[in-house]
Coordinates of C-alpha atoms in Angstrom, one line a residue:
X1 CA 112.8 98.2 39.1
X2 CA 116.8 98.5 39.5
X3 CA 119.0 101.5 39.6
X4 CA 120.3 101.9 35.9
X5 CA 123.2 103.5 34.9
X6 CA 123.0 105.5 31.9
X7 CA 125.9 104.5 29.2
X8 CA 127.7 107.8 26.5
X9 CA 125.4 108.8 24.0
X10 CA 126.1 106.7 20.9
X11 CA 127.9 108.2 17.9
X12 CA 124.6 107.8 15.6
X13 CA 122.8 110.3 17.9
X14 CA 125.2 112.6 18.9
X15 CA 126.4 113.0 15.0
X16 CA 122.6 113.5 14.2
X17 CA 119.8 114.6 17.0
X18 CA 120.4 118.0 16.2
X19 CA 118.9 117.4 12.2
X20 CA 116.4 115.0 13.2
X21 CA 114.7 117.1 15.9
X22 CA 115.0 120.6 13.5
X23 CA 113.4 118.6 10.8
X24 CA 110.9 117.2 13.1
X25 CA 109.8 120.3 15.0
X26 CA 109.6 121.9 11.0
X27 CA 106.7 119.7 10.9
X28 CA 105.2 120.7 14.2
X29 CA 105.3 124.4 13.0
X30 CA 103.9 123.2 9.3
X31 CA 100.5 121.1 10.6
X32 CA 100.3 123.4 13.7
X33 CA 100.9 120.7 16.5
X34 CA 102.4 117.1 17.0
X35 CA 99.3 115.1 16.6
X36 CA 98.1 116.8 13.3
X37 CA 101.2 115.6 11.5
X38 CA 99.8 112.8 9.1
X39 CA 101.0 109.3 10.2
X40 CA 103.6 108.8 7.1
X41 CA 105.6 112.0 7.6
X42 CA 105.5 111.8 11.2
X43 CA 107.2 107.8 11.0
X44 CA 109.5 109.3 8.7
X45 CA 111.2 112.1 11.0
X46 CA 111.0 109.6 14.1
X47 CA 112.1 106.6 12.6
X48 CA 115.7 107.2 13.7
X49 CA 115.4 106.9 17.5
X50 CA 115.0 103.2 17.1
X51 CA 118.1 102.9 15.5
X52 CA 119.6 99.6 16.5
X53 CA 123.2 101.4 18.3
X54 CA 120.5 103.3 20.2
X55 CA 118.6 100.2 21.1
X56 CA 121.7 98.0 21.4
X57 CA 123.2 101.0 24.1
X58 CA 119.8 101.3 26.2
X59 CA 119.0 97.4 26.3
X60 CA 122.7 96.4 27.3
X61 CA 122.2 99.5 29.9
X62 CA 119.6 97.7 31.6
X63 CA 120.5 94.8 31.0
X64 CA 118.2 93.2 28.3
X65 CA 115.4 94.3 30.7
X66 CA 112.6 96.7 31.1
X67 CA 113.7 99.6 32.7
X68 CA 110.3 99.4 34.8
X69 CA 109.1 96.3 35.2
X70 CA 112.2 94.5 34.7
X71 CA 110.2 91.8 32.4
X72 CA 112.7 90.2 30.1
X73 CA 110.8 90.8 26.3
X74 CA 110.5 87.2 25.7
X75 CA 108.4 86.6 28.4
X76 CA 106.8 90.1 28.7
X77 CA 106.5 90.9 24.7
X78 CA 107.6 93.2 22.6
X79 CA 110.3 95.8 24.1
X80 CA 111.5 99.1 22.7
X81 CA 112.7 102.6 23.3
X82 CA 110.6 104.2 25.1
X83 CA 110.4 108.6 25.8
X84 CA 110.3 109.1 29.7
X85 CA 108.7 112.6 28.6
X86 CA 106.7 111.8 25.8
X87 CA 107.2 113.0 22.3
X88 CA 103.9 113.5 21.7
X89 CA 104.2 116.4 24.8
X90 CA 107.4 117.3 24.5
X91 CA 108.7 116.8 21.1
X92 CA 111.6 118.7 21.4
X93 CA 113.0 115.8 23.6
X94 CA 112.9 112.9 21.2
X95 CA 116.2 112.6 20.2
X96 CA 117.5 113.5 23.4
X97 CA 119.8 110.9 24.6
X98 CA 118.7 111.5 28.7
X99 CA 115.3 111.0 27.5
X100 CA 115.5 107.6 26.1
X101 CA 115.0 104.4 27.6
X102 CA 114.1 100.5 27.2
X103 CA 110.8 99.8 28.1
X104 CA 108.4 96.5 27.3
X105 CA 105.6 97.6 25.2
X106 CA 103.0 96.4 28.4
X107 CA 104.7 99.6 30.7
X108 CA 105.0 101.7 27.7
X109 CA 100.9 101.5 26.5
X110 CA 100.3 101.8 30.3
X111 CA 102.5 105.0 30.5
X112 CA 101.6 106.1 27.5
X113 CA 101.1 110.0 26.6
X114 CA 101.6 110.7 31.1
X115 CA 103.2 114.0 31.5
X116 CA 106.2 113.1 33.3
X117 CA 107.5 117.1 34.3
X118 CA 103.6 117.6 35.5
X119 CA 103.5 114.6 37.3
X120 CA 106.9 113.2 38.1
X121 CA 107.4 109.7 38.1
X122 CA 110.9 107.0 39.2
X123 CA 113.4 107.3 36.3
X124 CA 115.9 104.7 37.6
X125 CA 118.6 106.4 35.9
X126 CA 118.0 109.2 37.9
X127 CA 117.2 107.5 41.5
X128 CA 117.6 104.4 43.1
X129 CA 114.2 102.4 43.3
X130 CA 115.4 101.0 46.4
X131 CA 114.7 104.1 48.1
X132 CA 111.6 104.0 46.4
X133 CA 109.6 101.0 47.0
X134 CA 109.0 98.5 49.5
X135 CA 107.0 95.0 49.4
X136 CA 104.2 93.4 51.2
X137 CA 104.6 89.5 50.0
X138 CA 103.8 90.4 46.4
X139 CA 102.3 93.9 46.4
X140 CA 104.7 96.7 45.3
X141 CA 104.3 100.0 47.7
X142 CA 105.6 103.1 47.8
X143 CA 108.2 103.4 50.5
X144 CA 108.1 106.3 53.0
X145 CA 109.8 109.5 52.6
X146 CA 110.0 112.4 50.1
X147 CA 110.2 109.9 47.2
X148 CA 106.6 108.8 48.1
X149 CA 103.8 110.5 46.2
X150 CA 106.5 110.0 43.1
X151 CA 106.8 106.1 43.7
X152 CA 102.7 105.9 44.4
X153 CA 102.6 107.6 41.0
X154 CA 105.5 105.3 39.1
X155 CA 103.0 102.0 40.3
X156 CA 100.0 103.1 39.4
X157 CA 101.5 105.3 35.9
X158 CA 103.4 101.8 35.2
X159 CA 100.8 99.5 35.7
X160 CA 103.5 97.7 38.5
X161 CA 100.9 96.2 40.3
X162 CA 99.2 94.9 37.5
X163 CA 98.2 90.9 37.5
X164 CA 101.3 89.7 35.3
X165 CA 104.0 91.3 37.8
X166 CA 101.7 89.7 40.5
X167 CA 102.1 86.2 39.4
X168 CA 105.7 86.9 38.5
X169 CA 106.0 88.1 41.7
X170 CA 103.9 85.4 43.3
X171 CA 105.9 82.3 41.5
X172 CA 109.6 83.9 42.8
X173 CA 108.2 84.1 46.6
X174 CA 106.7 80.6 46.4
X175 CA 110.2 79.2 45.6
X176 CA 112.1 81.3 48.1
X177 CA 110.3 80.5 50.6
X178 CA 110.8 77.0 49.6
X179 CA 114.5 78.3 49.6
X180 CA 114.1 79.1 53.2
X181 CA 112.6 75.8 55.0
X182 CA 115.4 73.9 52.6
X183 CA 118.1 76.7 54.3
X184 CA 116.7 76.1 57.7
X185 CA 117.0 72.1 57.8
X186 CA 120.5 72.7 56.0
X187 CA 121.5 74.6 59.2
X188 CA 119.8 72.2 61.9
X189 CA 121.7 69.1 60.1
X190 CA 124.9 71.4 59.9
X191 CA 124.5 72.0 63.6
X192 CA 123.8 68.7 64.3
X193 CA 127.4 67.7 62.5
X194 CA 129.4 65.5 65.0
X195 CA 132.6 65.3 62.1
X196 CA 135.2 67.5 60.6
X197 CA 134.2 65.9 57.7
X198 CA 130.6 66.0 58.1
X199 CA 130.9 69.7 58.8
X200 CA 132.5 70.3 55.7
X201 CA 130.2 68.9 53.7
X202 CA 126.9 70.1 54.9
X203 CA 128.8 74.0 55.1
X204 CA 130.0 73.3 51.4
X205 CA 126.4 72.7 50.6
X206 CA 124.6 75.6 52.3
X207 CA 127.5 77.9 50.6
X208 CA 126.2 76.5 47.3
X209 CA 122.6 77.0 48.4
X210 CA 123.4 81.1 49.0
X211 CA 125.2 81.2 45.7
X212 CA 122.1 79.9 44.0
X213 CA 119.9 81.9 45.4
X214 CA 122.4 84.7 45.4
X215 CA 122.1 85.1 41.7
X216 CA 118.3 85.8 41.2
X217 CA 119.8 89.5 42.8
X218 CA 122.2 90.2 40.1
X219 CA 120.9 92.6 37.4
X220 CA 120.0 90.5 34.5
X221 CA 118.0 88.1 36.8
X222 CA 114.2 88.3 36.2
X223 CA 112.7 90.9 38.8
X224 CA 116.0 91.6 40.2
X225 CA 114.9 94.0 42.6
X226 CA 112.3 92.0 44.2
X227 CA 114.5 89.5 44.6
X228 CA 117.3 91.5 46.6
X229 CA 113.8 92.9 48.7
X230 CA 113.3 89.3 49.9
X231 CA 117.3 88.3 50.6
X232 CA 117.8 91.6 52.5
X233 CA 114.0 90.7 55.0
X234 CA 115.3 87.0 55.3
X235 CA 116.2 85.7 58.6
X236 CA 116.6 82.5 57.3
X237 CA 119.4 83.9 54.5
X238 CA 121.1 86.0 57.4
X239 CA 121.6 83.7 59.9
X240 CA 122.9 81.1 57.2
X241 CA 125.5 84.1 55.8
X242 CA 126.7 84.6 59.6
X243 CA 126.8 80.7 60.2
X244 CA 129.0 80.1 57.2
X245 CA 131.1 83.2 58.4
X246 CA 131.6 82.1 61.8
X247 CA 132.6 78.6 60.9
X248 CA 134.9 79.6 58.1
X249 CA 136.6 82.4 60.8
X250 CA 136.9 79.1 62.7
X251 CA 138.6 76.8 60.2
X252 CA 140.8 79.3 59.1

């Protein structure tokens, strides 16, 4: 999960959640609750929150991801907007932009109908999931602090340490730390350098290396976050980043 910044409300919604929700909530009042609204009628008054300049603005928000896993839907399934509060709870909220989000359809069945006001959980347009959760190699935890009880709540609410964010997880830490013994022997042979020339080159190629793996952080790369969790706890990236810095200073 990455920090997601929450775009204006489209023109479709703010020209309309006003009708859709009365008209909805007339049918709440008619069959006596949410659930006892029959399945056509129900489709029909909450068709419109999947309108595609609703979509379009959420997806593009978090960058074609889910907003809590951060699977990309071709490889997780199916995504969609999702209700942080549900509607099925809190109905009055489901044409409210601030309650809208894009979410795979694996996090949204495992959230399903959880009362989010009852039992807070991470919205990451609201807070920054890296002062949320932490990593042990491929395990998501709850980081310490305040935020806590809320992050223990997102993973388990989420289904974030479920088996297919555990081999996701597993495959991306396989290859960094393959990242890392390549970075290390980059460095020994760059250190070992005797030419101008020879410097050059192997400082060239160890720039290109950080570059690469640079841009697994960015936020449309798969699992994003877990990504910049494994830069930011390398030694081997570190000491490369201060190597290069210190021989650039140098040459300059």
């Amino acid at each position: 999960m990455i920090k997601l910044n929450r775009p204006s409300e489209p023109k479709i919604l703010c020209d309309n959640a006003e009708g859709w929700t009365q008209n909805l909530m007339e049918l709440v009042k008619k069959y006596g609750d949410y659930k006892s609204i029959p399945k056509a009628e129900k489709e029909a008054a909450l068709k419109f929150y999947r309108h595609e300049e609703i979509r379009t603005a959420l997806r593009d928000s978090s960058s074609g991801k889910c907003a809590f896993c951060e699977g990309i839907p071709a490889e997780t399934g199916f995504a969609e907007v999702e209700h942080f509060h549900p509607k099925s709870l809190y109905t009055d909220k489901a044409f409210e932009w601030n309650n809208l989000l894009y979410s795979c359809k694996a996090c949204n069945n495992s959230k399903l109908s959880h009362d989010t006001q009852k039992e807070p959980i991470i919205n990451p347009y609201d807070l920054d999931p890296r002062d949320c959760f932490t990593y042990t190699d491929v395990m998501i935890q709850p980081g310490a602090g305040v935020l806590h009880s809320m992050a223990e709540k997102t993973i388990a609410v989420c289904g974030l340490s479920g088996k297919r964010l555990i081999s996701a997880r597993a495959a991306i830490l396989a290859s960094f730390r393959i990242f890392e013994v390549d970075l290390r022997e980059a460095l020994d042979e760059f250190d070992a350098a005797r030419t101008a020339t020879s410097m050059k080159n192997k400082a060239a190629k160890i720039s290109d290396s950080l570059c690469t793996i640079e841009q697994l952080t960015h936020p449309g790369a798969r699992l994003s976050g877990y990504c910049s969790y494994l830069l930011e706890n390398s030694a081997a990236y570190h000491q490369a980043r201060q190597r290069l810095q210190e021989y650039t200073d140098d040459t300059l």
